[in-house]
PDB file of C-alpha atoms in Angstrom:
ATOM      1  CA  UNK R  23      14.884  -9.531   5.003  1.00 97.00           C
ATOM      2  CA  UNK R  24      12.730  -7.434   2.688  1.00 98.00           C
ATOM      3  CA  UNK R  25       9.282  -6.229   3.599  1.00 98.00           C
ATOM      4  CA  UNK R  26       7.164  -5.304   0.595  1.00 98.00           C
ATOM      5  CA  UNK R  27       4.205  -2.994   1.090  1.00 98.00           C
ATOM      6  CA  UNK R  28       2.313  -2.476  -2.141  1.00 95.00           C
ATOM      7  CA  UNK R  29      -0.810  -0.547  -3.028  1.00 92.00           C
ATOM      8  CA  UNK R  30      -2.205   2.286  -5.046  1.00 92.00           C
ATOM      9  CA  UNK R  31      -1.432   4.814  -2.259  1.00 96.00           C
ATOM     10  CA  UNK R  32      -3.943   7.221  -3.791  1.00 95.00           C
ATOM     11  CA  UNK R  33      -3.394   9.091  -1.522  1.00 97.00           C
ATOM     12  CA  UNK R  34      -0.879   7.767   0.988  1.00 97.00           C
ATOM     13  CA  UNK R  35      -2.702   8.306   4.284  1.00 97.00           C
ATOM     14  CA  UNK R  36      -2.217   7.911   8.009  1.00 96.00           C
ATOM     15  CA  UNK R  37      -3.546   4.336   7.954  1.00 95.00           C
ATOM     16  CA  UNK R  38      -0.808   3.313   5.496  1.00 96.00           C
ATOM     17  CA  UNK R  39       1.828   5.038   7.618  1.00 97.00           C
ATOM     18  CA  UNK R  40       0.683   3.418  10.872  1.00 96.00           C
ATOM     19  CA  UNK R  41       0.760  -0.025   9.230  1.00 96.00           C
ATOM     20  CA  UNK R  42       4.257   0.627   7.861  1.00 98.00           C
ATOM     21  CA  UNK R  43       5.529   1.937  11.199  1.00 98.00           C
ATOM     22  CA  UNK R  44       4.102  -0.935  13.265  1.00 97.00           C
ATOM     23  CA  UNK R  45       5.309  -3.659  10.875  1.00 98.00           C
ATOM     24  CA  UNK R  46       8.760  -2.058  10.595  1.00 98.00           C
ATOM     25  CA  UNK R  47       9.085  -1.789  14.382  1.00 98.00           C
ATOM     26  CA  UNK R  48       8.089  -5.427  14.903  1.00 97.00           C
ATOM     27  CA  UNK R  49      10.142  -7.039  12.112  1.00 98.00           C
ATOM     28  CA  UNK R  50      13.136  -4.681  11.705  1.00 98.00           C
ATOM     29  CA  UNK R  51      13.776  -5.591   8.056  1.00 98.00           C
ATOM     30  CA  UNK R  52      16.943  -4.809   6.117  1.00 98.00           C
ATOM     31  CA  UNK R  53      14.769  -3.111   3.515  1.00 98.00           C
ATOM     32  CA  UNK R  54      11.195  -1.806   3.725  1.00 98.00           C
ATOM     33  CA  UNK R  55       9.914  -1.219   0.197  1.00 98.00           C
ATOM     34  CA  UNK R  56       6.813   0.716  -0.763  1.00 98.00           C
ATOM     35  CA  UNK R  57       5.626  -0.480  -4.172  1.00 96.00           C
ATOM     36  CA  UNK R  58       3.003   1.690  -5.892  1.00 95.00           C
ATOM     37  CA  UNK R  59       0.910  -0.477  -8.207  1.00 89.00           C
ATOM     38  CA  UNK R  60       0.469   0.381 -11.860  1.00 84.00           C
ATOM     39  CA  UNK R  61      -2.913  -1.366 -11.939  1.00 68.00           C
ATOM     40  CA  UNK R  62      -4.199  -3.945  -9.507  1.00 62.00           C
ATOM     41  CA  UNK R  63      -5.954  -6.796 -11.306  1.00 62.00           C
ATOM     42  CA  UNK R  64      -8.467  -7.033  -8.437  1.00 59.00           C
ATOM     43  CA  UNK R  65      -9.485  -3.370  -8.549  1.00 57.00           C
ATOM     44  CA  UNK R  66     -11.778  -1.928 -11.181  1.00 55.00           C
ATOM     45  CA  UNK R  67     -10.474   1.633 -11.110  1.00 58.00           C
ATOM     46  CA  UNK R  68      -7.117   3.145 -11.882  1.00 61.00           C
ATOM     47  CA  UNK R  69      -5.428   5.693  -9.649  1.00 70.00           C
ATOM     48  CA  UNK R  70      -6.710   9.267  -9.744  1.00 89.00           C
ATOM     49  CA  UNK R  71      -3.306  10.737  -8.952  1.00 94.00           C
ATOM     50  CA  UNK R  72      -0.582  10.367 -11.552  1.00 93.00           C
ATOM     51  CA  UNK R  73       2.352   8.040 -10.948  1.00 94.00           C
ATOM     52  CA  UNK R  74       4.549  11.069 -10.276  1.00 96.00           C
ATOM     53  CA  UNK R  75       2.072  12.447  -7.731  1.00 97.00           C
ATOM     54  CA  UNK R  76       1.842   9.117  -5.913  1.00 97.00           C
ATOM     55  CA  UNK R  77       5.641   8.837  -5.875  1.00 98.00           C
ATOM     56  CA  UNK R  78       5.876  12.336  -4.377  1.00 98.00           C
ATOM     57  CA  UNK R  79       3.366  11.400  -1.647  1.00 98.00           C
ATOM     58  CA  UNK R  80       5.384   8.264  -0.866  1.00 98.00           C
ATOM     59  CA  UNK R  81       8.589  10.321  -0.673  1.00 98.00           C
ATOM     60  CA  UNK R  82       6.898  12.697   1.777  1.00 98.00           C
ATOM     61  CA  UNK R  83       5.573   9.776   3.825  1.00 98.00           C
ATOM     62  CA  UNK R  84       8.976   8.100   3.993  1.00 98.00           C
ATOM     63  CA  UNK R  85      10.508  11.359   5.185  1.00 98.00           C
ATOM     64  CA  UNK R  86       7.920  11.435   7.975  1.00 97.00           C
ATOM     65  CA  UNK R  87       8.531   7.788   8.916  1.00 98.00           C
ATOM     66  CA  UNK R  88      12.303   8.009   8.809  1.00 98.00           C
ATOM     67  CA  UNK R  89      12.688   4.683   6.983  1.00 98.00           C
ATOM     68  CA  UNK R  90      11.730   2.974   3.771  1.00 98.00           C
ATOM     69  CA  UNK R  91      12.317   3.238   0.059  1.00 98.00           C
ATOM     70  CA  UNK R  92      10.122   3.404  -3.002  1.00 98.00           C
ATOM     71  CA  UNK R  93      10.439   0.988  -5.882  1.00 97.00           C
ATOM     72  CA  UNK R  94       9.061   1.926  -9.287  1.00 96.00           C
ATOM     73  CA  UNK R  95       9.323  -1.651 -10.587  1.00 96.00           C
ATOM     74  CA  UNK R  96       5.572  -2.112 -11.087  1.00 93.00           C
ATOM     75  CA  UNK R  97       5.097   1.374 -12.529  1.00 93.00           C
ATOM     76  CA  UNK R  98       7.871   0.797 -15.061  1.00 93.00           C
ATOM     77  CA  UNK R  99       6.425  -2.576 -16.097  1.00 87.00           C
ATOM     78  CA  UNK R 100       3.022  -1.042 -16.811  1.00 73.00           C
ATOM     79  CA  UNK R 101      -0.085  -3.153 -17.187  1.00 73.00           C
ATOM     80  CA  UNK R 102      -1.343  -5.445 -14.442  1.00 79.00           C
ATOM     81  CA  UNK R 103       0.612  -5.439 -11.188  1.00 78.00           C
ATOM     82  CA  UNK R 104       1.057  -9.004 -10.032  1.00 90.00           C
ATOM     83  CA  UNK R 105       2.693  -9.592  -6.655  1.00 94.00           C
ATOM     84  CA  UNK R 106       4.132 -12.834  -8.027  1.00 96.00           C
ATOM     85  CA  UNK R 107       6.220 -10.946 -10.610  1.00 95.00           C
ATOM     86  CA  UNK R 108       7.334  -8.367  -8.058  1.00 96.00           C
ATOM     87  CA  UNK R 109       8.374 -10.938  -5.451  1.00 97.00           C
ATOM     88  CA  UNK R 110      10.201 -12.971  -8.105  1.00 97.00           C
ATOM     89  CA  UNK R 111      12.119  -9.811  -9.078  1.00 96.00           C
ATOM     90  CA  UNK R 112      12.952  -8.877  -5.456  1.00 97.00           C
ATOM     91  CA  UNK R 113      14.006 -12.440  -4.605  1.00 97.00           C
ATOM     92  CA  UNK R 114      16.946 -12.022  -6.965  1.00 96.00           C
ATOM     93  CA  UNK R 115      18.558  -9.772  -4.335  1.00 96.00           C
ATOM     94  CA  UNK R 116      17.139 -11.351  -1.144  1.00 96.00           C
ATOM     95  CA  UNK R 117      14.938 -14.464  -0.968  1.00 96.00           C
ATOM     96  CA  UNK R 118      13.648 -13.615   2.545  1.00 98.00           C
ATOM     97  CA  UNK R 119      10.557 -11.620   1.571  1.00 98.00           C
ATOM     98  CA  UNK R 120       7.500 -10.654   3.579  1.00 98.00           C
ATOM     99  CA  UNK R 121       4.494  -9.049   1.898  1.00 98.00           C
ATOM    100  CA  UNK R 122       2.162  -6.787   3.881  1.00 98.00           C
ATOM    101  CA  UNK R 123      -1.532  -7.141   3.038  1.00 96.00           C
ATOM    102  CA  UNK R 124      -4.789  -6.288   4.753  1.00 92.00           C
ATOM    103  CA  UNK R 125      -7.515  -8.675   5.835  1.00 91.00           C
ATOM    104  CA  UNK R 126      -9.531  -7.629   2.787  1.00 89.00           C
ATOM    105  CA  UNK R 127      -6.722  -8.769   0.469  1.00 92.00           C
ATOM    106  CA  UNK R 128      -6.133 -11.949   2.476  1.00 94.00           C
ATOM    107  CA  UNK R 129      -9.777 -12.879   1.912  1.00 92.00           C
ATOM    108  CA  UNK R 130      -9.127 -12.638  -1.849  1.00 93.00           C
ATOM    109  CA  UNK R 131      -5.809 -14.503  -1.978  1.00 94.00           C
ATOM    110  CA  UNK R 132      -7.444 -17.430  -3.766  1.00 93.00           C
ATOM    111  CA  UNK R 133      -7.954 -15.034  -6.726  1.00 94.00           C
ATOM    112  CA  UNK R 134      -4.306 -13.925  -6.864  1.00 94.00           C
ATOM    113  CA  UNK R 135      -2.118 -14.762  -9.831  1.00 95.00           C
ATOM    114  CA  UNK R 136       0.009 -17.876  -9.168  1.00 96.00           C
ATOM    115  CA  UNK R 137      -0.884 -17.834  -5.481  1.00 96.00           C
ATOM    116  CA  UNK R 138       0.401 -21.354  -4.749  1.00 96.00           C
ATOM    117  CA  UNK R 139       3.840 -20.453  -6.078  1.00 97.00           C
ATOM    118  CA  UNK R 140       3.707 -17.084  -4.334  1.00 97.00           C
ATOM    119  CA  UNK R 141       3.105 -18.805  -0.983  1.00 96.00           C
ATOM    120  CA  UNK R 142       6.371 -20.685  -1.558  1.00 96.00           C
ATOM    121  CA  UNK R 143       8.268 -17.467  -2.371  1.00 97.00           C
ATOM    122  CA  UNK R 144       7.201 -15.181   0.478  1.00 98.00           C
ATOM    123  CA  UNK R 145       5.438 -14.887   3.804  1.00 98.00           C
ATOM    124  CA  UNK R 146       2.313 -12.764   4.042  1.00 98.00           C
ATOM    125  CA  UNK R 147       1.904 -10.396   6.969  1.00 97.00           C
ATOM    126  CA  UNK R 148      -1.847  -9.908   7.289  1.00 96.00           C
ATOM    127  CA  UNK R 149      -2.770  -6.673   9.059  1.00 95.00           C
ATOM    128  CA  UNK R 150      -6.259  -6.469  10.493  1.00 90.00           C
ATOM    129  CA  UNK R 151      -8.240  -4.108   8.276  1.00 78.00           C
ATOM    130  CA  UNK R 152     -11.868  -3.301   8.971  1.00 72.00           C
ATOM    131  CA  UNK R 153     -11.882  -6.045  11.602  1.00 75.00           C
ATOM    132  CA  UNK R 154     -10.711  -6.080  15.183  1.00 75.00           C
ATOM    133  CA  UNK R 155      -9.490  -9.686  15.175  1.00 77.00           C
ATOM    134  CA  UNK R 156      -8.664 -12.152  12.440  1.00 81.00           C
ATOM    135  CA  UNK R 157      -7.573 -15.732  11.972  1.00 86.00           C
ATOM    136  CA  UNK R 158      -5.251 -16.520   9.098  1.00 89.00           C
ATOM    137  CA  UNK R 159      -3.605 -19.640   7.736  1.00 89.00           C
ATOM    138  CA  UNK R 160      -0.235 -19.864   5.985  1.00 90.00           C
ATOM    139  CA  UNK R 161       0.506 -16.264   7.007  1.00 94.00           C
ATOM    140  CA  UNK R 162       1.481 -14.087   9.953  1.00 94.00           C
ATOM    141  CA  UNK R 163      -1.467 -12.380  11.632  1.00 93.00           C
ATOM    142  CA  UNK R 164      -0.474  -8.867  12.682  1.00 95.00           C
ATOM    143  CA  UNK R 165      -2.737  -6.788  14.900  1.00 92.00           C
ATOM    144  CA  UNK R 166      -2.706  -3.001  15.077  1.00 90.00           C
ATOM    145  CA  UNK R 167      -5.258  -0.639  16.579  1.00 86.00           C
ATOM    146  CA  UNK R 168      -7.957  -0.157  13.948  1.00 83.00           C
ATOM    147  CA  UNK R 169      -7.725   2.992  11.890  1.00 85.00           C
ATOM    148  CA  UNK R 170     -10.592   2.909   9.437  1.00 84.00           C
ATOM    149  CA  UNK R 171      -9.341   5.493   6.978  1.00 91.00           C
ATOM    150  CA  UNK R 172     -10.140   5.014   3.314  1.00 91.00           C
ATOM    151  CA  UNK R 173      -8.421   6.563   0.314  1.00 93.00           C
ATOM    152  CA  UNK R 174     -11.803   6.752  -1.415  1.00 93.00           C
ATOM    153  CA  UNK R 175     -13.282   8.750   1.469  1.00 95.00           C
ATOM    154  CA  UNK R 176     -10.253  11.069   1.533  1.00 96.00           C
ATOM    155  CA  UNK R 177     -10.540  11.732  -2.212  1.00 95.00           C
ATOM    156  CA  UNK R 178     -14.269  12.429  -1.811  1.00 94.00           C
ATOM    157  CA  UNK R 179     -13.668  14.813   1.084  1.00 94.00           C
ATOM    158  CA  UNK R 180     -10.906  16.649  -0.773  1.00 94.00           C
ATOM    159  CA  UNK R 181     -13.078  16.962  -3.902  1.00 92.00           C
ATOM    160  CA  UNK R 182     -15.838  18.443  -1.728  1.00 92.00           C
ATOM    161  CA  UNK R 183     -13.452  20.884  -0.034  1.00 91.00           C
ATOM    162  CA  UNK R 184     -13.817  19.186   3.360  1.00 94.00           C
ATOM    163  CA  UNK R 185     -11.115  18.786   5.976  1.00 95.00           C
ATOM    164  CA  UNK R 186      -8.751  15.810   5.983  1.00 96.00           C
ATOM    165  CA  UNK R 187      -6.659  17.022   8.895  1.00 95.00           C
ATOM    166  CA  UNK R 188      -5.058  14.051  10.666  1.00 94.00           C
ATOM    167  CA  UNK R 189      -6.110  11.726   7.797  1.00 96.00           C
ATOM    168  CA  UNK R 190      -2.997  12.799   5.858  1.00 97.00           C
ATOM    169  CA  UNK R 191       0.315  14.103   7.144  1.00 97.00           C
ATOM    170  CA  UNK R 192       0.616  17.894   6.962  1.00 97.00           C
ATOM    171  CA  UNK R 193       3.148  17.662   4.134  1.00 97.00           C
ATOM    172  CA  UNK R 194       1.003  15.297   2.065  1.00 98.00           C
ATOM    173  CA  UNK R 195      -2.145  17.353   2.644  1.00 97.00           C
ATOM    174  CA  UNK R 196      -0.302  20.527   1.692  1.00 97.00           C
ATOM    175  CA  UNK R 197       1.016  18.849  -1.462  1.00 97.00           C
ATOM    176  CA  UNK R 198      -2.332  17.437  -2.652  1.00 96.00           C
ATOM    177  CA  UNK R 199      -4.096  20.742  -2.011  1.00 95.00           C
ATOM    178  CA  UNK R 200      -1.385  22.812  -3.701  1.00 95.00           C
ATOM    179  CA  UNK R 201      -1.389  20.531  -6.751  1.00 95.00           C
ATOM    180  CA  UNK R 202      -5.212  20.225  -6.693  1.00 94.00           C
ATOM    181  CA  UNK R 203      -4.836  16.470  -7.204  1.00 95.00           C
ATOM    182  CA  UNK R 204      -8.287  15.426  -5.999  1.00 93.00           C
ATOM    183  CA  UNK R 205     -10.383  18.441  -6.809  1.00 84.00           C
ATOM    184  CA  UNK R 206     -13.697  17.566  -8.407  1.00 62.00           C
ATOM    185  CA  UNK R 207     -12.815  18.859 -11.876  1.00 48.00           C
ATOM    186  CA  UNK R 208      -9.758  16.612 -12.021  1.00 51.00           C
ATOM    187  CA  UNK R 209     -11.329  13.599 -10.269  1.00 44.00           C
ATOM    188  CA  UNK R 210     -14.437  13.233 -12.436  1.00 45.00           C
TER     189      UNK R 210
END
């Protein structure tokens, strides 16, 4: 079994890590893959951090978790990141694929590229995001304690010189501050 957890991870924060940890503990997959997106077709902005910076944050997060791997498949493809293409690629090595998404993404599944085919290729694990409880169809509903942490808010706080203690792991916070990834001059 492969669990695929994709996103911009800009930055990788405690909310992402809690989701990964809870899903991993419940499903015990053979492989847990973090997949940083090159560009999500349903998001209007590109990542602020470079691909290399996001990969470094994922490496630090995986070290903290003690499991997982990073795939650069979508970054190497460039252009739009379609889950359909990624799942099709991963299915070549293992057809038992679960894809972790949040409630916000579940609510937009009807807009996803080749969603009917994608439903046949994988099972969605829908983690409650910004809601306490959810009802889903054709997917696994997965409940975790709510942690309303947003990458946008973290970037804003970092650009303003505010604290993000406990929003990021110590290693990731140290890295983004040392590299000045989200400072206002670079983020504008």
